[in-house]
Amino acid sequence: MASLSSLPRPVSENPFSAIVDSPSDPSFVRQILSFPGAGFRCASLRVNGRPSRETKVVPNTHQTTALSDSVQYSDVPILSGSEVMERLKANHENRRGKQLFLAMYSSVFGGITTDPATMVIPMDDHMVHRGHGVFDTAAIMDGYLYELDQHIDRFLRSASMAKISPSFDRETIRSILIQTASASKCRQGSLRYWLSAGPGDFQLSPAGCHQPALHAIVIQDQDPPSWKGVKVFTSSIPIKPPQFATMKSVNYLPNVLSKMEAEENGGFAAIWLDDEGFVAEGPNMNVAFVTKEKELLMPKFDKILSGCTARRVLALAEDLVKEGKLSGVQVRNVTVEEGKMATEMMLVGSGVLVQPVVQWDEHLIGNGKEGPVAEALLNLILEDMKNGPTTVRVPLPC
């Protein structure tokens, strides 16, 4: 490795660069960097094995103090491949979370691993540094993948919208996902999978990417979905335009900020409105309402993500119409006033299934308690996940 003294110095009018010339001259450092309102601390670097003097400027003053030469900082180690693996394993073992990662497939290494420490993606994958990738998720219930085919169809639509051409055909992707879920031996959890433009370089264009990459991971959640009613807020974070909102891409920064905004206000999620002021969706779930006339309402999917769970709930809700618990089911534009005046409000998605909302902003929904229709819909979706038809349940090989 080249020493600091052998590196070429930039030609610059910036006085900060001159410090490199006199690392051991505190008076020179004080002259250059002592200015009102800013203090600094020159850390003791090891240059060619020799520590430099450490100088401290007291914040908001021109006073300086020379510190001891004895303060030492460790050099950053250069690790071998085996040492990196050891540290990855140690890092994973020291982490404590609510999710377990049971198996991962990656087309980059062309197989499945069950070692969580090796479940990594190359830094030069275009999905990592440019967000050029799409994903989807299928739930695992009692050893069955729920709505796998419906999710794969949406996955491939998203890929087409993102201009990513898969390296595998649909049946091969489906087979890889089933084998990954089977290798995990997971009975309750989820299978999440990504298609990226692939690794190659750090350019903006994916032209240098060798080929698209498929990644999949099986996640076992320690906490089951909650039935407790939650509070939501209207999001101040701008909603994504329809071209991106209808695509399930990895560009989730607006969703993350929206979720964080809700949590900072003591809520569970934030609700987006579309460009016309109609109710749109939550950060990673759809929204549904029950009117005073017992009609189930859900916002149109033309400007938001078409939720697989939401569409399944709409289909199952017809049973409640037959039983007289609902008067009908509609997908249309929903105003904020309609939403807040509803007798029930709920969030619908693969992560929450059906979660009641008891308060939106400062307005109580209905009587401020979990409603009977939300409970009935949750029971219907759970029953469908456990005993539904073969069109929505794919068994995992033992």
Coordinates of C-alpha atoms in Angstrom, one line a residue:
M1 CA 0.0 0.0 0.0
A2 CA 1.3 3.5 -0.8
S3 CA 2.2 5.7 2.1
L4 CA 0.4 9.0 2.5
S5 CA 3.6 10.9 1.7
S6 CA 3.9 9.2 -1.7
L7 CA 0.4 10.2 -2.8
P8 CA 0.2 13.1 -5.3
R9 CA -1.1 16.3 -3.7
P10 CA -4.0 18.1 -5.4
V11 CA -3.4 21.6 -6.8
S12 CA -5.9 23.6 -4.8
E13 CA -6.5 27.1 -3.4
N14 CA -8.2 25.4 -0.4
P15 CA -6.0 26.1 2.7
F16 CA -7.2 22.8 4.2
S17 CA -5.0 20.8 1.8
A18 CA -1.9 22.5 3.1
I19 CA -2.3 20.7 6.4
V20 CA -0.9 17.6 4.8
D21 CA 2.4 19.4 4.4
S22 CA 2.8 20.2 8.1
P23 CA 1.0 17.4 10.1
S24 CA 3.2 17.9 13.1
D25 CA 3.1 21.7 13.3
P26 CA 0.3 22.7 15.7
S27 CA 0.8 26.4 15.2
F28 CA 0.4 26.1 11.5
V29 CA -2.8 24.0 12.0
R30 CA -4.1 26.7 14.4
Q31 CA -3.4 29.4 11.9
I32 CA -5.2 27.7 9.1
L33 CA -8.2 26.2 10.9
S34 CA -8.9 28.6 13.8
F35 CA -11.9 30.6 12.7
P36 CA -15.1 31.8 14.6
G37 CA -17.8 29.3 15.2
A38 CA -15.9 26.2 14.3
G39 CA -13.7 23.9 16.2
F40 CA -11.8 20.8 15.0
R41 CA -9.7 17.9 16.3
C42 CA -6.9 16.5 14.2
A43 CA -6.9 12.8 15.0
S44 CA -3.6 11.1 15.7
L45 CA -2.9 9.4 12.4
R46 CA -0.1 6.9 11.9
V47 CA 2.0 8.1 8.9
N48 CA 4.7 5.6 8.0
G49 CA 4.4 4.2 11.5
R50 CA 4.9 7.5 13.3
P51 CA 2.0 9.2 15.1
S52 CA 1.4 12.9 14.4
R53 CA 0.7 15.4 17.1
E54 CA -3.0 15.8 18.0
T55 CA -4.3 19.4 18.3
K56 CA -7.6 20.5 19.6
V57 CA -9.4 23.7 19.0
V58 CA -12.0 24.7 21.6
P59 CA -15.4 25.2 19.8
N60 CA -16.4 28.8 19.1
T61 CA -13.0 30.1 20.3
H62 CA -9.5 30.6 18.9
Q63 CA -8.0 28.7 21.8
T64 CA -6.0 25.6 21.1
T65 CA -4.6 22.8 23.2
A66 CA -1.8 20.4 22.2
L67 CA -2.6 16.9 23.3
S68 CA -0.3 14.0 24.0
D69 CA 1.5 12.2 21.2
S70 CA 0.7 8.9 23.0
V71 CA -2.9 8.7 21.6
Q72 CA -2.9 5.9 19.1
Y73 CA -5.6 4.8 16.6
S74 CA -5.6 1.4 15.0
D75 CA -4.9 1.0 11.3
V76 CA -7.8 -0.3 9.2
P77 CA -6.9 -3.9 8.5
I78 CA -6.7 -5.5 5.1
L79 CA -8.6 -8.8 5.3
S80 CA -8.4 -12.0 3.4
G81 CA -11.5 -13.6 2.0
S82 CA -11.6 -16.1 4.9
E83 CA -11.3 -13.3 7.5
V84 CA -14.1 -11.4 5.9
M85 CA -16.3 -14.5 6.1
E86 CA -15.4 -15.0 9.8
R87 CA -16.3 -11.4 10.5
L88 CA -19.6 -11.6 8.6
K89 CA -20.5 -14.6 10.7
A90 CA -19.6 -12.9 13.9
N91 CA -21.5 -9.8 12.9
H92 CA -24.6 -11.8 12.2
E93 CA -24.4 -13.7 15.4
N94 CA -24.2 -10.5 17.4
R95 CA -27.4 -9.1 15.7
R96 CA -30.7 -9.6 17.4
G97 CA -33.8 -9.1 15.4
K98 CA -37.4 -10.2 15.0
Q99 CA -36.7 -12.0 11.7
L100 CA -34.8 -15.1 10.9
F101 CA -33.3 -15.6 7.4
L102 CA -33.6 -19.3 6.6
A103 CA -32.5 -19.7 3.0
M104 CA -31.4 -17.5 0.1
Y105 CA -31.0 -18.1 -3.6
S106 CA -28.9 -15.8 -5.8
S107 CA -28.2 -16.2 -9.5
V108 CA -24.8 -14.5 -8.8
F109 CA -23.5 -17.6 -7.0
G110 CA -26.0 -19.9 -8.8
G111 CA -27.5 -21.8 -5.8
I112 CA -29.1 -21.7 -2.4
T113 CA -27.4 -21.1 0.9
T114 CA -28.9 -21.6 4.4
D115 CA -26.0 -19.7 6.1
P116 CA -27.4 -16.2 7.0
A117 CA -23.9 -14.7 7.0
T118 CA -23.5 -15.5 3.3
M119 CA -26.8 -13.9 2.3
V120 CA -25.2 -10.9 0.6
I121 CA -25.5 -9.0 -2.7
P122 CA -22.6 -7.5 -4.7
M123 CA -22.2 -3.8 -4.1
D124 CA -22.0 -3.2 -7.9
D125 CA -25.4 -4.7 -8.4
H126 CA -27.4 -1.9 -10.1
M127 CA -30.3 -2.5 -7.6
V128 CA -28.0 -1.6 -4.7
H129 CA -26.5 1.7 -5.9
R130 CA -29.1 2.9 -8.4
G131 CA -32.3 1.3 -7.1
H132 CA -32.8 -0.5 -10.5
G133 CA -34.7 -3.5 -9.4
V134 CA -38.2 -4.9 -8.6
F135 CA -39.4 -7.3 -5.9
D136 CA -42.4 -9.2 -4.6
T137 CA -43.4 -11.4 -1.7
A138 CA -45.4 -14.5 -1.2
A139 CA -46.5 -15.7 2.3
I140 CA -45.8 -19.1 3.6
M141 CA -48.6 -20.7 5.6
D142 CA -48.4 -24.3 7.0
G143 CA -45.9 -25.3 4.4
Y144 CA -47.7 -23.7 1.4
L145 CA -46.9 -20.7 -0.6
Y146 CA -49.9 -18.4 -0.8
E147 CA -50.8 -16.7 -4.1
L148 CA -47.4 -17.4 -5.5
D149 CA -48.5 -17.3 -9.1
Q150 CA -50.4 -14.1 -8.6
H151 CA -47.3 -12.5 -7.1
I152 CA -45.1 -13.8 -9.9
D153 CA -47.4 -12.3 -12.5
R154 CA -47.1 -8.9 -10.8
F155 CA -43.4 -9.4 -10.4
L156 CA -42.9 -9.9 -14.1
R157 CA -45.1 -6.9 -14.9
S158 CA -43.0 -4.7 -12.7
A159 CA -39.8 -6.0 -14.3
S160 CA -41.2 -5.1 -17.7
M161 CA -42.1 -1.6 -16.5
A162 CA -38.5 -1.3 -15.1
K163 CA -37.0 -2.5 -18.4
I164 CA -35.4 -5.5 -16.9
S165 CA -35.5 -8.7 -19.0
P166 CA -35.2 -11.8 -16.7
S167 CA -32.5 -14.3 -17.5
F168 CA -35.0 -17.1 -16.8
D169 CA -38.4 -17.9 -18.1
R170 CA -41.4 -17.8 -15.8
E171 CA -41.5 -21.5 -15.0
T172 CA -37.8 -21.5 -14.1
I173 CA -38.3 -18.5 -11.8
R174 CA -41.2 -20.3 -10.2
S175 CA -39.2 -23.5 -9.7
I176 CA -36.3 -21.6 -8.1
L177 CA -38.6 -19.9 -5.7
I178 CA -40.3 -23.1 -4.7
Q179 CA -37.0 -24.9 -4.2
T180 CA -35.6 -22.0 -2.1
A181 CA -38.7 -22.0 0.2
S182 CA -38.4 -25.8 0.5
A183 CA -34.7 -25.7 1.4
S184 CA -35.6 -23.3 4.2
K185 CA -38.0 -25.8 5.9
C186 CA -40.1 -22.8 6.9
R187 CA -43.7 -23.5 7.8
Q188 CA -44.8 -19.9 8.6
G189 CA -43.1 -16.9 7.1
S190 CA -42.6 -15.2 3.7
L191 CA -40.6 -15.6 0.5
R192 CA -39.3 -12.3 -0.9
Y193 CA -37.6 -12.1 -4.2
W194 CA -35.9 -9.5 -6.4
L195 CA -34.9 -9.0 -10.0
S196 CA -32.2 -6.5 -10.6
A197 CA -30.4 -5.2 -13.6
G198 CA -27.5 -7.1 -12.2
P199 CA -23.9 -6.4 -11.1
G200 CA -21.3 -4.8 -13.4
D201 CA -20.2 -1.3 -12.6
F202 CA -21.3 1.9 -10.8
Q203 CA -22.5 3.8 -13.9
L204 CA -26.0 5.2 -14.1
S205 CA -26.9 3.2 -17.2
P206 CA -27.2 -0.6 -16.8
A207 CA -25.4 -1.1 -20.1
G208 CA -22.3 -2.4 -18.2
C209 CA -24.3 -5.0 -16.2
H210 CA -23.4 -8.5 -17.3
Q211 CA -26.9 -9.9 -17.0
P212 CA -30.0 -9.4 -14.7
A213 CA -29.8 -11.1 -11.3
L214 CA -32.5 -13.0 -9.4
H215 CA -32.3 -13.1 -5.6
A216 CA -34.7 -14.7 -3.2
I217 CA -34.8 -15.1 0.6
V218 CA -37.1 -16.9 3.1
I219 CA -37.9 -14.9 6.2
Q220 CA -39.5 -16.2 9.3
D221 CA -41.1 -13.5 11.4
Q222 CA -41.0 -14.0 15.1
D223 CA -44.2 -11.8 15.7
P224 CA -47.5 -12.8 14.0
P225 CA -49.7 -10.1 12.4
S226 CA -51.5 -8.0 15.1
W227 CA -55.3 -7.7 15.3
K228 CA -55.1 -4.6 17.5
G229 CA -56.5 -1.4 16.0
V230 CA -54.0 1.2 15.0
K231 CA -53.8 5.0 14.4
V232 CA -52.8 6.4 11.0
F233 CA -52.0 9.9 9.8
T234 CA -52.3 11.7 6.4
S235 CA -48.8 11.7 4.9
S236 CA -47.0 14.9 4.1
I237 CA -44.5 13.0 2.1
P238 CA -45.4 13.3 -1.7
I239 CA -46.9 10.2 -3.2
K240 CA -45.0 8.5 -6.0
P241 CA -46.4 9.3 -9.5
P242 CA -48.5 6.5 -11.0
Q243 CA -45.8 5.3 -13.3
F244 CA -43.7 4.3 -10.2
A245 CA -46.5 3.7 -7.7
T246 CA -48.0 1.0 -9.9
M247 CA -44.6 -0.7 -10.2
K248 CA -43.3 -2.7 -7.2
S249 CA -39.8 -1.5 -7.4
V250 CA -37.1 -1.2 -4.7
N251 CA -37.4 2.6 -4.8
Y252 CA -39.1 2.7 -1.4
L253 CA -37.5 5.9 0.1
P254 CA -40.9 7.8 0.0
N255 CA -42.5 4.8 1.7
V256 CA -39.9 4.6 4.4
L257 CA -40.1 8.4 5.1
S258 CA -43.9 8.1 5.2
K259 CA -43.8 5.2 7.7
M260 CA -41.2 7.1 9.8
E261 CA -43.4 10.2 9.8
A262 CA -46.3 8.2 11.2
E263 CA -44.2 6.5 13.9
E264 CA -42.8 9.9 15.0
N265 CA -46.4 11.0 15.6
G266 CA -47.3 7.9 17.5
G267 CA -49.0 6.2 14.7
F268 CA -48.6 2.9 12.8
A269 CA -48.7 4.1 9.2
A270 CA -49.4 7.2 7.0
I271 CA -52.1 7.4 4.3
W272 CA -51.3 8.9 1.0
L273 CA -53.7 11.0 -1.1
D274 CA -53.4 11.0 -4.9
D275 CA -52.9 14.1 -7.0
E276 CA -56.7 14.8 -7.0
G277 CA -57.0 14.5 -3.2
F278 CA -58.6 11.0 -3.2
V279 CA -57.5 8.3 -0.8
A280 CA -54.7 6.3 -2.3
E281 CA -52.8 3.8 -0.1
G282 CA -50.5 3.3 2.8
P283 CA -46.7 2.9 2.7
N284 CA -46.9 -0.8 1.9
M285 CA -50.5 -1.8 2.1
N286 CA -53.9 -0.9 0.6
V287 CA -56.7 0.8 2.4
A288 CA -60.4 -0.3 2.7
F289 CA -63.5 1.2 4.3
V290 CA -67.0 0.1 5.4
T291 CA -69.6 2.7 4.8
K292 CA -72.7 3.3 7.0
E293 CA -74.6 1.5 4.3
K294 CA -72.4 -1.6 4.9
E295 CA -70.6 -1.3 1.6
L296 CA -67.0 -2.3 1.4
L297 CA -65.0 0.4 -0.5
M298 CA -61.4 0.3 -1.8
P299 CA -59.6 3.0 -3.8
K300 CA -59.0 2.3 -7.5
F301 CA -55.7 0.7 -8.5
D302 CA -55.0 3.0 -11.5
K303 CA -52.6 5.2 -9.6
I304 CA -51.4 2.8 -6.8
L305 CA -50.0 -0.7 -6.5
S306 CA -52.5 -3.4 -7.3
G307 CA -52.3 -5.4 -4.1
C308 CA -52.6 -9.2 -4.5
T309 CA -53.9 -9.5 -0.9
A310 CA -56.3 -6.6 -1.5
R311 CA -57.8 -8.2 -4.6
R312 CA -58.1 -11.5 -2.8
V313 CA -59.9 -9.8 0.1
L314 CA -62.3 -8.2 -2.5
A315 CA -63.1 -11.6 -3.9
L316 CA -63.6 -13.2 -0.4
A317 CA -65.8 -10.3 0.7
E318 CA -68.5 -11.5 -1.7
D319 CA -69.2 -14.2 0.9
L320 CA -70.0 -11.5 3.5
V321 CA -72.4 -10.0 0.9
K322 CA -74.2 -13.4 0.6
E323 CA -74.4 -13.6 4.4
G324 CA -75.9 -10.1 4.7
K325 CA -72.9 -8.6 6.6
L326 CA -72.1 -6.4 3.6
S327 CA -74.5 -4.8 1.2
G328 CA -71.9 -4.7 -1.6
V329 CA -68.3 -4.3 -2.7
Q330 CA -66.9 -1.4 -4.8
V331 CA -63.6 -0.2 -6.1
R332 CA -63.8 3.5 -6.8
N333 CA -62.4 6.9 -5.9
V334 CA -62.8 7.6 -2.1
T335 CA -62.8 11.0 -0.7
V336 CA -61.0 11.8 2.7
E337 CA -64.4 12.8 4.1
E338 CA -66.0 9.5 3.1
G339 CA -63.0 7.7 4.6
K340 CA -63.2 9.5 7.9
M341 CA -66.9 9.1 8.2
A342 CA -66.8 5.3 7.5
T343 CA -67.9 2.9 10.2
E344 CA -64.7 0.9 9.7
M345 CA -61.3 1.4 8.1
M346 CA -58.6 -1.2 7.6
L347 CA -55.2 -1.7 6.1
V348 CA -54.8 -4.7 3.8
G349 CA -51.6 -6.3 2.6
S350 CA -49.4 -9.4 2.8
G351 CA -47.5 -8.0 5.8
V352 CA -50.6 -7.1 7.9
L353 CA -53.3 -9.2 6.2
V354 CA -56.2 -7.2 7.5
Q355 CA -55.5 -4.6 10.3
P356 CA -58.2 -2.4 11.7
V357 CA -57.7 1.4 11.9
V358 CA -59.4 3.0 14.8
Q359 CA -58.2 6.6 14.3
W360 CA -57.2 8.7 11.3
D361 CA -55.4 11.9 12.2
E362 CA -57.6 13.3 15.1
H363 CA -60.7 11.6 13.9
L364 CA -62.0 8.4 15.4
I365 CA -63.2 5.8 12.9
G366 CA -66.7 4.5 13.9
N367 CA -66.7 3.9 17.6
G368 CA -62.9 3.9 17.8
K369 CA -62.8 0.1 18.2
E370 CA -62.0 -2.8 15.9
G371 CA -64.9 -3.6 13.7
P372 CA -66.8 -6.8 12.8
V373 CA -66.2 -6.6 9.1
A374 CA -62.5 -6.3 9.5
E375 CA -62.5 -9.3 11.8
A376 CA -64.6 -11.3 9.4
L377 CA -62.3 -10.5 6.5
L378 CA -59.2 -11.4 8.5
N379 CA -60.8 -14.8 9.4
L380 CA -61.6 -15.3 5.7
I381 CA -58.1 -14.6 4.5
L382 CA -56.6 -16.8 7.2
E383 CA -58.9 -19.6 6.3
D384 CA -58.0 -19.1 2.6
M385 CA -54.3 -19.3 3.4
K386 CA -54.8 -22.5 5.3
N387 CA -57.5 -24.3 3.3
G388 CA -58.0 -22.3 0.1
P389 CA -58.1 -23.7 -3.5
T390 CA -55.1 -24.9 -5.4
T391 CA -55.2 -21.6 -7.4
V392 CA -53.9 -19.8 -4.3
R393 CA -51.9 -22.5 -2.4
V394 CA -48.8 -24.1 -3.7
P395 CA -47.4 -27.0 -1.6
L396 CA -43.7 -27.0 -0.7
P397 CA -41.8 -30.3 -1.4
C398 CA -40.7 -32.0 1.8

